[in-house]
Amino acid sequence: ANKRNRTTEEIGCIYGMTAGKPPQFTEKYFTQTVDHFNFNSMDNGTFSQRYLITDEYWKKGYGPIFFYTGNEGDVWGFALNSGFILEMAAQQQALVIFAEHRYYGRSLPFGKESFNIPQVGLLTVEQALADYAIMISELKEQLAATDCPVIVFGGSYGGMLSVYMRIKYPNIVAGALAASAPILSTAGLGDPRQFFRDVTADFEKISPECRDAVRGAFHQLKQLAERQDYSRIQSEVALCKVPSSPRDIHQLYGLLRNAFTLLAMLDYPYSTHFIGHMPANPVKVACGIMLSGSDLLANLRDTAGIVYNSTGVLTCFDLYNLYLECADPTGCGLGFDSLAWDYQACTEVELCYESNNVTDMFPPMAFTEKDREVYCSKRWAVVPRPGWLKVQFWGDALSTASNIIFSNGDLDPWANGGVRKSLSSSLVALNISGGAHHLDLRGSNEADPESVISARKTEAELIAQWVKMERTKTRLRKSDTQQKGFI
Amino acid sequence: ANKRNRTTEEIGCIYGMTAGKPPQFTEKYFTQTVDHFNFNSMDNGTFSQRYLITDEYWKKGYGPIFFYTGNEGDVWGFALNSGFILEMAAQQQALVIFAEHRYYGRSLPFGKESFNIPQVGLLTVEQALADYAIMISELKEQLAATDCPVIVFGGSYGGMLSVYMRIKYPNIVAGALAASAPILSTAGLGDPRQFFRDVTADFEKISPECRDAVRGAFHQLKQLAERQDYSRIQSEVALCKVPSSPRDIHQLYGLLRNAFTLLAMLDYPYSTHFIGHMPANPVKVACGIMLSGSDLLANLRDTAGIVYNSTGVLTCFDLYNLYLECADPTGCGLGFDSLAWDYQACTEVELCYESNNVTDMFPPMAFTEKDREVYCSKRWAVVPRPGWLKVQFWGDALSTASNIIFSNGDLDPWANGGVRKSLSSSLVALNISGGAHHLDLRGSNEADPESVISARKTEAELIAQWVKMERTKTRLRKSDTQQKGFI
């Protein structure tokens, strides 16, 4: 889970580049309970939770509500990269809301003290879900929309939250589109080698030579490191400072591996500004570079440059400024949001992925439950609770759930941490061939593969069905309630 | 919700009187997480949660697990008054576990400091459910019972917890028998006049004259109070001290009304020792007394004596020792457990029932949301959150749930706060004609009405079906998981 903070100008620019006409989102703040689960909490007050809303397409008081369950970052980032939700809102006359996850963006319950201990303790999945449940319920009242069915949307961790909303609060949400949501792997149901194996597979798919070139480059780096030829490493990979310890080398490995992770996750068929700038088909671009001559280390440096130096202004890589090692081996991003995500990876969300240079092309980098425990206890004074998400959010025992789409793209290294096979007619797994990380949530683009066009069509149809079903249910419940004489 | 603490001798005695052969429960303690929802909690440790277990009937590693989700009191009280669960366990070769709710009985997370502020803050429904989810998961591992389907049982608030377990953790529990669970009224979906109207109806059912006698007695009491003839009140109702203020009179009204509440709730066709000692058919006994001569106040006193002086040793009623006014107008009982229940009624569980002498036979005693707020803020430094249970536990929007029996007896004033009509073939409402508060959970008795015999039969059949269905599901999921190569 990577993300960066963005300035307002950047946001305008990003949107301009991806869709043409900015949606008329209004930025608002919701008065939210700080602690839903303790009435004698350290803080029994409220905080301002940000959300974006547009009723541009809404049939007032009747059309459905499309609610994005914000994940680990500034909510504008998701709103501006989920154009499909708006396209569907236009078709289905929906109200659209993007809610910001507590402790991210500007939704900090304790302001700049939010990441102190113990204040950070109120950053949990359960609190975030309760935020959304309360926010939806109250906004429906405020907007005279009490009978409007709510569909939740989310990508990645946001998709996990969408699933959780549907399974834990089906009284509030009628269905969920969970795009690229690794709900199984993050609950400990998976293979720790899966993630980097699948990153590797993306490069191998371009060509086995590409994968071999990456592996070869890391091999050369390792040999230099073993010889302690640190100045050679500095010059070859263009580091700002000469590495001086195995720790620096480990950090370098992390930084480089993370570049490949992002290239694979964001392997869209057109250029994007979602997490930094990416060219169209970045894995292909990277493989072009990796195979562009015999200097493997120079190629490795230039490949990392796609991610870390897209503007070309950097003359060298600053090891500790560009990449932050954290409890998520797939990256935590930078800035305050990275602190929040590190905390979540240290508590509920399990992300113990390893690379080993056998099932993947990267240097061996283990991150075991034990490593996690040591790190998290030191960093945040917490003990991670493996298995907790599985107990709390059902793991793979999902058969009693309904109205959830699990969409995944086969280019996405997160895909195989999610549900890949339909479990019933209303628990639908969609595979998007040639799709990267939640491609389906993005606005339509000329370069879209047929697969995502088709997936979006299926998604829109299912969602329209759920909305219709929910209207019937509400009507039935209401007439029943009147008969019983409830107030 | 009334209950008293019991000594061990009493327990033996109680059991002896209700069933004949005591079940071989072993009393154990489970190491439980103190705070499931905050990794940087004021207490990140564990506490000892009590549970009772018997494998007397269990087909080891195969038979189902019948798990009672303990409610507001000492767990022995429930274990010894839920003989039906054991009878069914014998038929279905089940392991039986009765778990004690945190903050009740001996399951005090902070020992004698548990009811201090802020320690009491970890007493919530959500924490209790997480306790049970974790306990079930871990005990299944320990007992080599991972594939054994779990059915949860509960009466009253315990029945609410059973429903909540099934809707929030269907990955862990395959079905729930919720006996006399007022899940609607406690979530704010109800009429505040319902409860005492239905208590009144029980007495009216014996005879309208009985109801009129009760109303008449309260009327006389009121007249004496208005004349400030406090010494007459003392002598008529046998109070230990002369009342001296409207507050004392209010307390007296509460104490007396509570006697009628208990008589109605516990109107079983045989004598019981569940909440104190009750004769068989106590409402009938009370009406016999109420109509036994013209001195209405003496009759009122003697009726209260059924509840407060069953042993006949008291020579007078001590107003403030026999009854505690609290956030639950139907009574909180006495002792530490009453503190815990008061706190729950002050936070999540809404119990704003009123009597008004129009729709019921009692003195007008309002208890509005505002009254509740004032009381709770003063007593526990909390602000109740009306509507929270409805958001959190679905209110009457239960249609996506499955495998729940909502049983209610028509003598029970709690019944009409619950689900009275089946919502689907697997959300089954059972009415027990002539049944009081969760009569069906009690062991079979010669005096049982036909209705409860029939209800128990239906319950046992449905539960056997759920167990069977769950085995199939588990088998399917396992073979599916193997195909996917999950670890």
mmCIF file of N, CA and C in Angstrom, chain A residues 316-413:
data_model
loop_
_atom_site.group_PDB
_atom_site.id
_atom_site.type_symbol
_atom_site.label_atom_id
_atom_site.label_comp_id
_atom_site.label_asym_id
_atom_site.label_seq_id
_atom_site.Cartn_x
_atom_site.Cartn_y
_atom_site.Cartn_z
ATOM 1 N N CYS A 316 20.438 12.205 -7.870
ATOM 2 C CA CYS A 316 20.819 10.988 -7.139
ATOM 3 C C CYS A 316 19.662 10.540 -6.259
ATOM 4 N N PHE A 317 19.714 9.301 -5.815
ATOM 5 C CA PHE A 317 18.670 8.773 -4.918
ATOM 6 C C PHE A 317 19.101 8.909 -3.461
ATOM 7 N N ASP A 318 18.255 9.514 -2.688
ATOM 8 C CA ASP A 318 18.507 9.601 -1.242
ATOM 9 C C ASP A 318 17.824 8.392 -0.591
ATOM 10 N N LEU A 319 18.657 7.458 -0.160
ATOM 11 C CA LEU A 319 18.150 6.159 0.320
ATOM 12 C C LEU A 319 17.020 6.261 1.340
ATOM 13 N N TYR A 320 17.185 7.140 2.303
ATOM 14 C CA TYR A 320 16.230 7.158 3.417
ATOM 15 C C TYR A 320 15.109 8.187 3.245
ATOM 16 N N ASN A 321 15.178 8.951 2.166
ATOM 17 C CA ASN A 321 14.108 9.925 1.940
ATOM 18 C C ASN A 321 13.063 9.431 0.949
ATOM 19 N N LEU A 322 13.499 8.554 0.074
ATOM 20 C CA LEU A 322 12.598 8.125 -0.994
ATOM 21 C C LEU A 322 11.777 6.899 -0.612
ATOM 22 N N TYR A 323 12.277 6.186 0.360
ATOM 23 C CA TYR A 323 11.610 4.940 0.729
ATOM 24 C C TYR A 323 11.735 4.752 2.229
ATOM 25 N N LEU A 324 10.642 4.277 2.811
ATOM 26 C CA LEU A 324 10.591 4.108 4.255
ATOM 27 C C LEU A 324 10.357 2.633 4.543
ATOM 28 N N GLU A 325 11.262 2.038 5.263
ATOM 29 C CA GLU A 325 10.996 0.655 5.636
ATOM 30 C C GLU A 325 9.953 0.657 6.758
ATOM 31 N N CYS A 326 9.010 -0.289 6.692
ATOM 32 C CA CYS A 326 7.917 -0.268 7.670
ATOM 33 C C CYS A 326 7.349 -1.669 7.809
ATOM 34 N N ALA A 327 6.229 -1.794 8.450
ATOM 35 C CA ALA A 327 5.652 -3.117 8.698
ATOM 36 C C ALA A 327 4.948 -3.684 7.471
ATOM 37 N N ASP A 328 4.961 -2.938 6.382
ATOM 38 C CA ASP A 328 4.389 -3.435 5.131
ATOM 39 C C ASP A 328 5.509 -3.573 4.103
ATOM 40 N N PRO A 329 5.934 -4.791 3.804
ATOM 41 C CA PRO A 329 7.052 -4.986 2.878
ATOM 42 C C PRO A 329 6.722 -4.555 1.447
ATOM 43 N N THR A 330 5.456 -4.219 1.189
ATOM 44 C CA THR A 330 5.126 -3.718 -0.146
ATOM 45 C C THR A 330 5.147 -2.197 -0.167
ATOM 46 N N GLY A 331 5.533 -1.599 0.941
ATOM 47 C CA GLY A 331 5.681 -0.155 0.992
ATOM 48 C C GLY A 331 4.593 0.545 1.779
ATOM 49 N N CYS A 332 5.005 1.597 2.503
ATOM 50 C CA CYS A 332 4.042 2.383 3.285
ATOM 51 C C CYS A 332 3.885 3.783 2.719
ATOM 52 N N GLY A 333 4.611 4.092 1.637
ATOM 53 C CA GLY A 333 4.584 5.468 1.156
ATOM 54 C C GLY A 333 5.375 6.369 2.083
ATOM 55 N N LEU A 334 5.080 7.677 1.981
ATOM 56 C CA LEU A 334 5.827 8.652 2.777
ATOM 57 C C LEU A 334 4.838 9.573 3.481
ATOM 58 N N GLY A 335 5.345 10.420 4.358
ATOM 59 C CA GLY A 335 4.492 11.409 5.019
ATOM 60 C C GLY A 335 3.667 10.811 6.153
ATOM 61 N N PHE A 336 2.748 11.634 6.667
ATOM 62 C CA PHE A 336 1.943 11.192 7.811
ATOM 63 C C PHE A 336 1.134 9.927 7.504
ATOM 64 N N ASP A 337 0.603 9.873 6.288
ATOM 65 C CA ASP A 337 -0.207 8.710 5.937
ATOM 66 C C ASP A 337 0.576 7.415 6.096
ATOM 67 N N SER A 338 1.879 7.482 5.856
ATOM 68 C CA SER A 338 2.691 6.265 5.973
ATOM 69 C C SER A 338 2.783 5.815 7.427
ATOM 70 N N LEU A 339 2.733 6.773 8.340
ATOM 71 C CA LEU A 339 2.744 6.409 9.761
ATOM 72 C C LEU A 339 1.481 5.621 10.089
ATOM 73 N N ALA A 340 0.365 6.130 9.609
ATOM 74 C CA ALA A 340 -0.912 5.484 9.906
ATOM 75 C C ALA A 340 -0.939 4.068 9.331
ATOM 76 N N TRP A 341 -0.450 3.937 8.105
ATOM 77 C CA TRP A 341 -0.487 2.612 7.489
ATOM 78 C C TRP A 341 0.471 1.649 8.183
ATOM 79 N N ASP A 342 1.623 2.164 8.576
ATOM 80 C CA ASP A 342 2.568 1.342 9.330
ATOM 81 C C ASP A 342 1.892 0.822 10.603
ATOM 82 N N TYR A 343 1.144 1.700 11.265
ATOM 83 C CA TYR A 343 0.457 1.295 12.488
ATOM 84 C C TYR A 343 -0.576 0.202 12.199
ATOM 85 N N GLN A 344 -1.298 0.372 11.116
ATOM 86 C CA GLN A 344 -2.305 -0.653 10.790
ATOM 87 C C GLN A 344 -1.643 -1.985 10.439
ATOM 88 N N ALA A 345 -0.503 -1.908 9.750
ATOM 89 C CA ALA A 345 0.222 -3.133 9.414
ATOM 90 C C ALA A 345 0.841 -3.756 10.667
ATOM 91 N N CYS A 346 1.000 -2.944 11.695
ATOM 92 C CA CYS A 346 1.556 -3.434 12.964
ATOM 93 C C CYS A 346 0.485 -4.005 13.891
ATOM 94 N N THR A 347 -0.750 -3.827 13.551
ATOM 95 C CA THR A 347 -1.804 -4.229 14.487
ATOM 96 C C THR A 347 -2.715 -5.283 13.855
ATOM 97 N N GLU A 348 -3.590 -4.860 12.943
ATOM 98 C CA GLU A 348 -4.589 -5.789 12.429
ATOM 99 C C GLU A 348 -4.238 -6.402 11.069
ATOM 100 N N VAL A 349 -3.694 -5.572 10.174
ATOM 101 C CA VAL A 349 -3.509 -6.003 8.784
ATOM 102 C C VAL A 349 -2.179 -6.754 8.631
ATOM 103 N N GLU A 350 -2.269 -8.016 8.281
ATOM 104 C CA GLU A 350 -1.062 -8.845 8.169
ATOM 105 C C GLU A 350 -0.477 -8.760 6.762
ATOM 106 N N LEU A 351 0.776 -8.352 6.680
ATOM 107 C CA LEU A 351 1.409 -8.205 5.371
ATOM 108 C C LEU A 351 2.820 -8.793 5.382
ATOM 109 N N CYS A 352 2.935 -9.968 5.919
ATOM 110 C CA CYS A 352 4.258 -10.585 6.062
ATOM 111 C C CYS A 352 4.708 -11.262 4.774
ATOM 112 N N TYR A 353 4.925 -10.459 3.735
ATOM 113 C CA TYR A 353 5.406 -11.016 2.480
ATOM 114 C C TYR A 353 6.923 -11.052 2.480
ATOM 115 N N GLU A 354 7.479 -12.093 1.895
ATOM 116 C CA GLU A 354 8.940 -12.187 1.791
ATOM 117 C C GLU A 354 9.352 -12.294 0.330
ATOM 118 N N SER A 355 10.561 -11.838 0.057
ATOM 119 C CA SER A 355 11.185 -12.225 -1.208
ATOM 120 C C SER A 355 12.356 -13.144 -0.850
ATOM 121 N N ASN A 356 12.706 -14.029 -1.771
ATOM 122 C CA ASN A 356 13.708 -15.042 -1.418
ATOM 123 C C ASN A 356 14.667 -15.375 -2.553
ATOM 124 N N ASN A 357 14.481 -14.727 -3.713
ATOM 125 C CA ASN A 357 15.322 -14.951 -4.888
ATOM 126 C C ASN A 357 15.167 -16.360 -5.486
ATOM 127 N N VAL A 358 14.216 -17.117 -4.992
ATOM 128 C CA VAL A 358 13.954 -18.432 -5.594
ATOM 129 C C VAL A 358 12.608 -18.374 -6.314
ATOM 130 N N THR A 359 11.568 -18.033 -5.547
ATOM 131 C CA THR A 359 10.255 -17.916 -6.175
ATOM 132 C C THR A 359 10.027 -16.509 -6.720
ATOM 133 N N ASP A 360 11.024 -15.644 -6.608
ATOM 134 C CA ASP A 360 10.926 -14.289 -7.151
ATOM 135 C C ASP A 360 12.315 -13.834 -7.592
ATOM 136 N N MET A 361 12.391 -12.637 -8.160
ATOM 137 C CA MET A 361 13.658 -12.156 -8.729
ATOM 138 C C MET A 361 14.394 -11.187 -7.801
ATOM 139 N N PHE A 362 13.905 -11.077 -6.571
ATOM 140 C CA PHE A 362 14.452 -10.060 -5.665
ATOM 141 C C PHE A 362 15.465 -10.638 -4.680
ATOM 142 N N PRO A 363 16.220 -9.784 -4.032
ATOM 143 C CA PRO A 363 17.125 -10.286 -2.984
ATOM 144 C C PRO A 363 16.304 -10.940 -1.877
ATOM 145 N N PRO A 364 16.874 -11.917 -1.221
ATOM 146 C CA PRO A 364 16.147 -12.529 -0.100
ATOM 147 C C PRO A 364 15.918 -11.487 0.989
ATOM 148 N N MET A 365 14.666 -11.228 1.276
ATOM 149 C CA MET A 365 14.323 -10.298 2.364
ATOM 150 C C MET A 365 13.140 -10.900 3.109
ATOM 151 N N ALA A 366 13.445 -11.430 4.265
ATOM 152 C CA ALA A 366 12.396 -12.075 5.046
ATOM 153 C C ALA A 366 11.652 -11.018 5.855
ATOM 154 N N PHE A 367 10.395 -11.268 6.112
ATOM 155 C CA PHE A 367 9.662 -10.456 7.086
ATOM 156 C C PHE A 367 8.656 -11.381 7.749
ATOM 157 N N THR A 368 9.133 -12.034 8.783
ATOM 158 C CA THR A 368 8.312 -13.042 9.450
ATOM 159 C C THR A 368 7.418 -12.393 10.503
ATOM 160 N N GLU A 369 6.489 -13.183 11.030
ATOM 161 C CA GLU A 369 5.651 -12.695 12.117
ATOM 162 C C GLU A 369 6.517 -12.243 13.294
ATOM 163 N N LYS A 370 7.613 -12.951 13.483
ATOM 164 C CA LYS A 370 8.510 -12.591 14.583
ATOM 165 C C LYS A 370 9.166 -11.234 14.313
ATOM 166 N N ASP A 371 9.658 -11.039 13.072
ATOM 167 C CA ASP A 371 10.247 -9.739 12.705
ATOM 168 C C ASP A 371 9.232 -8.622 12.933
ATOM 169 N N ARG A 372 8.010 -8.918 12.507
ATOM 170 C CA ARG A 372 6.936 -7.933 12.643
ATOM 171 C C ARG A 372 6.718 -7.570 14.110
ATOM 172 N N GLU A 373 6.685 -8.595 14.935
ATOM 173 C CA GLU A 373 6.436 -8.373 16.352
ATOM 174 C C GLU A 373 7.531 -7.505 16.975
ATOM 175 N N VAL A 374 8.771 -7.821 16.634
ATOM 176 C CA VAL A 374 9.897 -7.056 17.195
ATOM 177 C C VAL A 374 9.799 -5.599 16.755
ATOM 178 N N TYR A 375 9.598 -5.419 15.453
ATOM 179 C CA TYR A 375 9.521 -4.053 14.914
ATOM 180 C C TYR A 375 8.358 -3.266 15.536
ATOM 181 N N CYS A 376 7.180 -3.885 15.556
ATOM 182 C CA CYS A 376 5.968 -3.169 15.970
ATOM 183 C C CYS A 376 5.977 -2.840 17.461
ATOM 184 N N SER A 377 6.534 -3.763 18.210
ATOM 185 C CA SER A 377 6.603 -3.529 19.635
ATOM 186 C C SER A 377 7.531 -2.347 19.915
ATOM 187 N N LYS A 378 8.617 -2.267 19.168
ATOM 188 C CA LYS A 378 9.574 -1.176 19.351
ATOM 189 C C LYS A 378 9.006 0.147 18.805
ATOM 190 N N ARG A 379 8.419 0.078 17.637
ATOM 191 C CA ARG A 379 7.987 1.303 16.969
ATOM 192 C C ARG A 379 6.720 1.898 17.586
ATOM 193 N N TRP A 380 5.758 1.034 17.903
ATOM 194 C CA TRP A 380 4.441 1.530 18.329
ATOM 195 C C TRP A 380 3.982 0.986 19.677
ATOM 196 N N ALA A 381 4.838 0.215 20.334
ATOM 197 C CA ALA A 381 4.440 -0.385 21.617
ATOM 198 C C ALA A 381 3.184 -1.242 21.486
ATOM 199 N N VAL A 382 3.094 -1.945 20.370
ATOM 200 C CA VAL A 382 1.951 -2.843 20.177
ATOM 201 C C VAL A 382 2.437 -4.258 19.864
ATOM 202 N N VAL A 383 1.597 -5.203 20.137
ATOM 203 C CA VAL A 383 1.844 -6.579 19.721
ATOM 204 C C VAL A 383 0.815 -6.914 18.640
ATOM 205 N N PRO A 384 1.282 -7.210 17.429
ATOM 206 C CA PRO A 384 0.322 -7.546 16.360
ATOM 207 C C PRO A 384 -0.511 -8.751 16.783
ATOM 208 N N ARG A 385 -1.708 -8.851 16.236
ATOM 209 C CA ARG A 385 -2.601 -9.956 16.617
ATOM 210 C C ARG A 385 -2.927 -10.789 15.386
ATOM 211 N N PRO A 386 -1.996 -11.683 14.982
ATOM 212 C CA PRO A 386 -2.261 -12.497 13.782
ATOM 213 C C PRO A 386 -3.535 -13.315 13.995
ATOM 214 N N GLY A 387 -4.317 -13.442 12.965
ATOM 215 C CA GLY A 387 -5.549 -14.222 13.087
ATOM 216 C C GLY A 387 -6.743 -13.377 13.480
ATOM 217 N N TRP A 388 -6.500 -12.178 13.964
ATOM 218 C CA TRP A 388 -7.608 -11.328 14.412
ATOM 219 C C TRP A 388 -8.557 -10.962 13.267
ATOM 220 N N LEU A 389 -7.992 -10.546 12.126
ATOM 221 C CA LEU A 389 -8.863 -10.184 10.995
ATOM 222 C C LEU A 389 -9.681 -11.385 10.536
ATOM 223 N N LYS A 390 -9.075 -12.549 10.632
ATOM 224 C CA LYS A 390 -9.787 -13.763 10.212
ATOM 225 C C LYS A 390 -10.984 -14.033 11.135
ATOM 226 N N VAL A 391 -10.800 -13.855 12.413
ATOM 227 C CA VAL A 391 -11.917 -14.013 13.350
ATOM 228 C C VAL A 391 -12.957 -12.915 13.109
ATOM 229 N N GLN A 392 -12.463 -11.713 13.001
ATOM 230 C CA GLN A 392 -13.333 -10.536 12.980
ATOM 231 C C GLN A 392 -14.069 -10.372 11.642
ATOM 232 N N PHE A 393 -13.369 -10.695 10.552
ATOM 233 C CA PHE A 393 -13.972 -10.445 9.236
ATOM 234 C C PHE A 393 -14.063 -11.696 8.368
ATOM 235 N N TRP A 394 -14.156 -12.847 9.049
ATOM 236 C CA TRP A 394 -14.639 -14.081 8.443
ATOM 237 C C TRP A 394 -13.626 -14.865 7.611
ATOM 238 N N GLY A 395 -12.456 -14.304 7.313
ATOM 239 C CA GLY A 395 -11.492 -15.078 6.525
ATOM 240 C C GLY A 395 -12.113 -15.562 5.237
ATOM 241 N N ASP A 396 -11.996 -16.855 4.963
ATOM 242 C CA ASP A 396 -12.597 -17.389 3.733
ATOM 243 C C ASP A 396 -13.966 -18.018 3.994
ATOM 244 N N ALA A 397 -14.485 -17.847 5.195
ATOM 245 C CA ALA A 397 -15.810 -18.409 5.519
ATOM 246 C C ALA A 397 -16.874 -17.364 5.200
ATOM 247 N N LEU A 398 -17.018 -17.082 3.913
ATOM 248 C CA LEU A 398 -17.853 -15.959 3.478
ATOM 249 C C LEU A 398 -19.227 -16.385 2.972
ATOM 250 N N SER A 399 -19.546 -17.670 3.101
ATOM 251 C CA SER A 399 -20.726 -18.161 2.385
ATOM 252 C C SER A 399 -22.035 -17.521 2.815
ATOM 253 N N THR A 400 -22.100 -16.987 4.036
ATOM 254 C CA THR A 400 -23.360 -16.350 4.451
ATOM 255 C C THR A 400 -23.481 -14.913 3.941
ATOM 256 N N ALA A 401 -22.423 -14.402 3.335
ATOM 257 C CA ALA A 401 -22.481 -13.034 2.809
ATOM 258 C C ALA A 401 -23.217 -13.009 1.480
ATOM 259 N N SER A 402 -23.511 -11.813 1.011
ATOM 260 C CA SER A 402 -24.160 -11.666 -0.292
ATOM 261 C C SER A 402 -23.872 -10.281 -0.855
ATOM 262 N N ASN A 403 -24.156 -10.131 -2.141
ATOM 263 C CA ASN A 403 -24.004 -8.838 -2.821
ATOM 264 C C ASN A 403 -22.602 -8.227 -2.689
ATOM 265 N N ILE A 404 -21.622 -9.018 -3.028
ATOM 266 C CA ILE A 404 -20.252 -8.499 -3.065
ATOM 267 C C ILE A 404 -19.611 -8.909 -4.385
ATOM 268 N N ILE A 405 -18.981 -7.939 -5.040
ATOM 269 C CA ILE A 405 -18.144 -8.245 -6.197
ATOM 270 C C ILE A 405 -16.691 -8.146 -5.761
ATOM 271 N N PHE A 406 -15.958 -9.209 -6.012
ATOM 272 C CA PHE A 406 -14.516 -9.211 -5.777
ATOM 273 C C PHE A 406 -13.853 -9.119 -7.143
ATOM 274 N N SER A 407 -13.412 -7.943 -7.540
ATOM 275 C CA SER A 407 -12.769 -7.835 -8.848
ATOM 276 C C SER A 407 -11.253 -7.794 -8.664
ATOM 277 N N ASN A 408 -10.562 -8.443 -9.569
ATOM 278 C CA ASN A 408 -9.102 -8.458 -9.509
ATOM 279 C C ASN A 408 -8.536 -8.516 -10.915
ATOM 280 N N GLY A 409 -7.431 -7.832 -11.111
ATOM 281 C CA GLY A 409 -6.731 -7.889 -12.389
ATOM 282 C C GLY A 409 -5.567 -8.856 -12.301
ATOM 283 N N ASP A 410 -5.331 -9.577 -13.383
ATOM 284 C CA ASP A 410 -4.286 -10.605 -13.284
ATOM 285 C C ASP A 410 -2.871 -10.036 -13.345
ATOM 286 N N LEU A 411 -2.736 -8.750 -13.595
ATOM 287 C CA LEU A 411 -1.401 -8.137 -13.516
ATOM 288 C C LEU A 411 -1.091 -7.672 -12.097
ATOM 289 N N ASP A 412 -2.085 -7.702 -11.248
ATOM 290 C CA ASP A 412 -1.959 -7.079 -9.930
ATOM 291 C C ASP A 412 -1.393 -8.071 -8.915
ATOM 292 N N PRO A 413 -0.248 -7.750 -8.326
ATOM 293 C CA PRO A 413 0.306 -8.691 -7.333
ATOM 294 C C PRO A 413 -0.584 -8.881 -6.104
#
